[in-house]
Coordinates of C-alpha atoms in Angstrom, one line a residue:
M5 CA 39.8 -30.2 -95.1
A6 CA 40.1 -26.8 -93.6
I7 CA 36.6 -25.7 -91.6
K8 CA 35.5 -21.8 -90.6
A9 CA 33.7 -20.8 -88.4
S10 CA 30.5 -19.0 -89.9
N11 CA 29.8 -16.8 -87.2
T12 CA 31.4 -14.4 -85.1
I13 CA 31.5 -14.8 -80.8
T14 CA 33.0 -11.6 -79.5
L15 CA 34.4 -11.6 -76.4
I16 CA 34.1 -8.4 -73.2
R17 CA 36.3 -7.7 -70.6
V18 CA 34.3 -8.0 -67.3
D19 CA 35.7 -6.4 -64.2
D20 CA 34.6 -7.4 -60.2
G21 CA 32.7 -4.7 -58.6
Q22 CA 33.5 -3.7 -55.4
D23 CA 31.8 -5.4 -52.5
G24 CA 29.0 -3.6 -50.9
D25 CA 28.6 -4.2 -47.3
P26 CA 27.1 -7.5 -46.0
T27 CA 23.6 -6.8 -44.5
G28 CA 22.1 -8.2 -41.4
V29 CA 23.1 -9.0 -38.1
T30 CA 26.1 -10.1 -37.2
E31 CA 26.1 -11.9 -33.8
S32 CA 29.6 -12.6 -31.5
A33 CA 30.8 -12.6 -28.1
T34 CA 33.4 -10.0 -28.6
V35 CA 33.1 -6.6 -30.3
P36 CA 33.2 -6.6 -34.4
A37 CA 36.5 -6.2 -36.0
N38 CA 36.4 -2.8 -39.3
P39 CA 32.4 -1.9 -38.4
Y40 CA 30.6 -0.3 -41.2
S41 CA 28.3 3.0 -41.0
G42 CA 25.1 1.6 -40.1
M43 CA 26.4 -2.1 -39.3
L44 CA 23.8 -4.4 -36.6
W45 CA 25.5 -6.3 -33.8
K46 CA 24.2 -8.6 -31.7
C47 CA 26.2 -8.9 -28.2
T48 CA 26.3 -12.8 -27.5
G49 CA 28.5 -12.3 -25.1
T50 CA 29.2 -10.3 -21.4
L51 CA 31.3 -7.2 -21.6
A52 CA 31.1 -4.6 -20.0
G53 CA 29.5 -1.9 -21.1
Y54 CA 27.3 -4.0 -23.0
Q55 CA 23.7 -5.7 -22.3
Q56 CA 23.9 -9.2 -23.9
N57 CA 22.4 -10.1 -25.9
A58 CA 21.4 -6.9 -27.3
I59 CA 21.3 -5.3 -30.8
Y60 CA 23.3 -2.3 -31.2
R61 CA 24.5 -0.3 -34.3
W62 CA 27.6 1.6 -35.2
N63 CA 27.1 5.4 -35.5
G64 CA 30.6 5.7 -37.6
S65 CA 31.5 6.1 -33.7
E66 CA 30.4 4.1 -31.1
W67 CA 28.2 0.9 -30.5
E68 CA 24.4 2.3 -29.8
L69 CA 21.7 0.4 -29.1
F70 CA 19.7 -0.6 -32.0
F71 CA 15.6 0.0 -31.3
F72 CA 13.3 -1.6 -33.8
S73 CA 9.9 0.8 -34.7
A74 CA 6.7 -0.1 -36.2
A75 CA 3.8 1.4 -37.0
N76 CA 1.5 -2.0 -36.1
I77 CA 3.0 -5.8 -35.5
Q78 CA 0.5 -8.6 -36.0
A79 CA 1.6 -12.4 -33.8
E80 CA 0.0 -15.1 -32.5
T81 CA 2.1 -14.3 -28.8
L82 CA 4.7 -12.2 -27.2
S83 CA 5.5 -15.1 -24.8
A84 CA 9.5 -13.6 -26.8
I85 CA 9.4 -10.2 -25.6
T86 CA 11.3 -9.7 -23.0
A87 CA 12.7 -6.6 -20.9
D88 CA 16.0 -6.8 -19.8
L89 CA 16.5 -5.8 -16.6
G90 CA 20.1 -5.6 -16.5
E91 CA 21.8 -4.3 -12.7
V92 CA 19.8 -2.5 -9.9
T93 CA 22.3 0.6 -9.0
A94 CA 21.9 3.5 -6.7
G95 CA 17.9 1.2 -5.9
T96 CA 16.7 1.3 -9.3
I97 CA 16.4 -1.0 -12.1
D98 CA 16.9 -0.1 -15.8
G99 CA 14.2 -1.6 -18.0
V100 CA 12.0 -0.7 -21.0
D101 CA 8.7 1.0 -20.8
I102 CA 4.8 -0.3 -22.6
N103 CA 2.9 2.2 -24.0
G104 CA -1.0 1.1 -25.3
S105 CA -4.3 2.1 -23.8
K106 CA -5.5 -1.6 -23.6
F107 CA -4.6 -4.5 -21.7
K108 CA -6.5 -7.9 -22.0
N109 CA -6.3 -11.0 -20.9
D110 CA -8.7 -14.4 -21.1
Y111 CA -7.1 -16.7 -19.0
Q112 CA -7.5 -20.4 -18.1
Y113 CA -5.5 -22.8 -15.0
T114 CA -5.6 -25.6 -13.0
E115 CA -5.7 -25.3 -9.5
T116 CA -3.9 -27.7 -7.2
G117 CA -7.0 -30.2 -6.1
G118 CA -7.6 -30.1 -9.8
T119 CA -10.4 -27.3 -9.9
T120 CA -10.3 -25.3 -13.0
R121 CA -11.2 -21.4 -12.8
T122 CA -11.6 -19.2 -15.6
G123 CA -11.3 -15.6 -15.7
K124 CA -11.2 -12.3 -17.7
L125 CA -8.6 -9.6 -17.2
D126 CA -9.1 -6.2 -18.2
I127 CA -6.9 -3.5 -18.2
S128 CA -7.4 0.3 -20.0
L129 CA -8.4 3.8 -19.6
G130 CA -6.9 3.7 -15.6
S131 CA -8.7 1.0 -15.2
M132 CA -8.5 -2.9 -13.5
R133 CA -11.4 -5.7 -14.3
N134 CA -11.1 -8.7 -13.2
E135 CA -13.5 -11.6 -13.5
Y136 CA -13.2 -15.3 -12.5
S137 CA -15.6 -18.6 -12.0
S138 CA -14.6 -21.9 -11.1
T139 CA -15.1 -25.5 -11.7
S140 CA -15.4 -25.5 -7.0
G141 CA -17.9 -23.0 -7.2
L142 CA -16.4 -19.9 -6.4
E143 CA -17.1 -16.6 -9.0
G144 CA -16.9 -13.2 -8.5
F145 CA -14.2 -10.2 -9.4
F146 CA -11.8 -7.3 -8.7
Y147 CA -12.8 -3.7 -10.2
I148 CA -9.6 -0.6 -9.4
D149 CA -11.0 2.2 -10.8
R150 CA -8.9 5.1 -11.8
D151 CA -8.8 7.0 -8.7
G152 CA -7.7 3.9 -6.7
N153 CA -10.6 2.7 -4.7
I154 CA -10.9 -1.6 -4.8
I155 CA -14.4 -3.4 -5.2
S156 CA -13.7 -7.1 -4.4
A157 CA -17.3 -9.1 -4.4
K158 CA -17.5 -13.3 -4.1
N159 CA -19.9 -16.0 -4.1
N160 CA -18.2 -18.7 -3.6
N161 CA -21.5 -21.6 -3.8
G162 CA -24.1 -19.6 -2.7
Q163 CA -21.6 -17.1 0.4
Q164 CA -21.5 -14.1 -0.7
S165 CA -19.0 -11.4 0.6
Q166 CA -17.3 -8.3 -0.8
Y167 CA -15.3 -5.5 0.8
Q168 CA -14.7 -1.6 -0.2
L169 CA -11.4 0.4 0.4
T170 CA -10.9 3.9 -0.6
P171 CA -8.3 5.8 0.9
D172 CA -10.4 6.8 4.0
T173 CA -13.1 3.8 4.4
L174 CA -12.1 0.1 4.2
T175 CA -15.8 -1.7 4.1
M176 CA -16.8 -5.3 4.3
T177 CA -19.8 -7.3 4.1
G178 CA -20.0 -11.0 4.5
L179 CA -21.5 -14.3 7.3
G180 CA -24.8 -11.8 7.7
Y181 CA -22.4 -8.6 8.7
L182 CA -21.6 -5.3 8.0
G183 CA -18.9 -3.2 8.9
S184 CA -16.6 0.0 8.2
I185 CA -13.5 1.5 9.3
T186 CA -12.9 4.7 8.7
S187 CA -9.5 6.9 9.3
K188 CA -10.4 8.1 12.4
Y189 CA -11.7 4.9 13.3
A190 CA -7.6 3.5 13.4
S191 CA -6.8 6.5 14.9
Q192 CA -8.8 5.8 17.9
I193 CA -8.1 2.1 18.1
N194 CA -4.3 2.8 17.3
S195 CA -4.8 5.7 20.1
V196 CA -6.4 3.3 22.7
G197 CA -3.8 3.3 26.0
N198 CA -2.2 6.9 24.8
K199 CA -1.5 9.0 28.0
L200 CA -4.0 12.1 27.6
W201 CA -2.6 13.8 30.8
S202 CA -0.6 13.5 33.7
G203 CA -0.4 15.5 36.9
E204 CA -1.0 15.5 40.7
W205 CA -4.1 17.0 41.2
F206 CA -7.1 16.6 43.9
V207 CA -9.0 17.7 41.5
S208 CA -10.0 20.7 43.6
A209 CA -13.2 23.6 42.5
S210 CA -10.1 25.9 41.4
Q211 CA -8.9 22.7 38.7
T212 CA -9.7 22.0 35.2
I213 CA -7.6 18.9 33.5
T214 CA -8.5 19.2 29.2
P215 CA -6.8 16.3 27.8
S216 CA -5.3 16.2 24.4
I217 CA -8.2 14.1 22.8
K218 CA -11.7 15.0 23.9
M219 CA -13.6 12.0 24.4
S220 CA -16.0 12.3 21.0
D221 CA -12.3 11.6 19.4
C222 CA -11.6 8.9 21.6
L223 CA -12.8 5.1 20.6
N224 CA -14.8 5.0 23.9
G225 CA -14.0 7.3 26.5
W226 CA -11.2 8.2 29.1
V227 CA -9.8 5.9 31.9
L228 CA -8.7 8.3 35.8
E229 CA -5.6 7.2 36.9
W230 CA -6.1 7.6 40.5
R231 CA -3.2 7.0 43.3
G232 CA -2.9 7.3 47.1
Y233 CA -1.4 10.7 48.8
T234 CA 0.3 11.5 52.2
N235 CA 3.1 13.5 53.4
G236 CA 2.3 15.6 51.1
A237 CA 3.4 13.6 47.6
S238 CA 1.5 11.1 45.6
I239 CA 2.4 7.6 46.0
D240 CA 3.1 4.4 43.6
G241 CA -0.1 2.3 44.7
D242 CA -3.3 2.5 46.1
Y243 CA -4.4 2.7 42.8
N244 CA -8.1 3.1 41.6
Y245 CA -9.7 3.7 37.3
T246 CA -12.5 5.2 36.8
Y247 CA -13.7 5.1 33.6
I248 CA -15.8 7.8 32.1
P249 CA -18.1 6.4 28.0
K250 CA -18.1 9.2 26.1
I251 CA -21.8 9.1 25.7
H252 CA -21.8 11.0 29.5
G253 CA -19.9 13.9 27.6
A254 CA -22.7 14.0 24.4
A255 CA -25.8 12.9 26.6
H256 CA -25.2 14.5 31.1
S257 CA -22.4 17.6 29.2
G258 CA -20.9 19.2 32.8
A259 CA -23.5 17.4 34.9
V260 CA -22.1 16.4 38.5
M261 CA -20.5 12.5 38.6
S262 CA -19.8 11.0 41.4
V263 CA -16.4 8.9 41.7
W264 CA -16.2 6.2 44.3
V265 CA -12.4 6.0 45.4
V266 CA -10.0 3.8 48.1
G267 CA -7.5 6.0 49.0
Y268 CA -4.0 5.9 51.0
N269 CA -5.7 5.3 54.7
G270 CA -8.0 2.4 53.1
A271 CA -11.1 5.6 53.7
S272 CA -14.1 4.8 51.1
F273 CA -15.1 7.9 50.1
R274 CA -16.9 10.3 47.2
K275 CA -14.8 12.0 44.4
I276 CA -17.3 15.1 42.8
I277 CA -15.8 16.1 39.2
Y278 CA -18.1 18.0 36.3
V279 CA -17.2 16.4 32.9
T280 CA -17.5 17.2 29.2
D281 CA -16.3 16.4 25.9
S282 CA -13.4 18.5 26.3
N283 CA -12.4 18.6 30.1
L284 CA -13.2 17.9 33.9
K285 CA -13.4 20.1 36.7
G286 CA -13.5 19.6 40.5
H287 CA -14.9 20.6 43.5
S288 CA -14.0 21.7 47.2
N289 CA -14.5 18.8 48.8
N290 CA -12.1 16.4 47.3
A291 CA -9.0 18.7 48.7
S292 CA -10.4 17.5 52.2
S293 CA -10.6 15.2 54.5
P294 CA -10.6 11.8 53.6
A295 CA -10.9 12.9 49.6
N296 CA -7.2 14.4 50.3
T297 CA -5.9 10.8 50.6
S298 CA -6.0 10.4 47.0
V299 CA -5.3 12.7 44.1
L300 CA -5.3 12.1 40.2
T301 CA -2.1 11.1 38.1
A302 CA -3.0 10.6 34.6
V303 CA -6.5 10.5 31.9
Y304 CA -6.0 7.5 29.3
A305 CA -8.1 7.4 26.1
F306 CA -10.1 3.9 26.0

């Protein structure tokens, strides 16, 4: 007996289409063969001209660094983001720029000895502020404004201290003291001991000495160096030094000063000088015996 099908089965021929380019990122230590336009490749090897672990895209003729662009990123942490600094060449370091308006960091860590410090760091609008406290009783803050001025204050179990630094002044308070160091004051400290004038003068009535720095611009004043004098020349001996405080130039400008000096022959005598803030003048007696056995050879900042 024959069985016949009551339905019709239609067969359709299906041709395979052409495969498309793969997607995703290809990882390899060598440059991929047969790249296609838009292909992404992560270089895991150390190849000349390429950065290790960087992602490149084939633009049709060469591999170029590939950058992602996003309107916003939400993440639990950014600790996985690192910058490949590359090699230092001619004093420069290749890296990345991080752009943004604010950076905030609430932190807590355990210091040596078991003390816990808690703080909050805020970097925004060109300034930085850090506030902190510690289980040891220390608390404080430091602040750097957009002009570069720094303020730092702390309270360590009741002992308070603070400093403020600007391009011109450092002001410090602590342990009951308050003081400031200005750029002028620092310059005066640095100039102590500098020679402001040199010569070989009796400092007679016709002689005026003008040191290169005024007394008011010195830390404390001037120091005069006298040497013994004989046979028409000074000697490397019989030194005398005279300190003139800068208060003299301010309070007694031009008034006569008596300077006691021991000369070459051992005699003690008086040199007469008239001192202002900017110069000193002499007297005719300074060139007469026995005062002429000593000459002024230098003026120093003090």
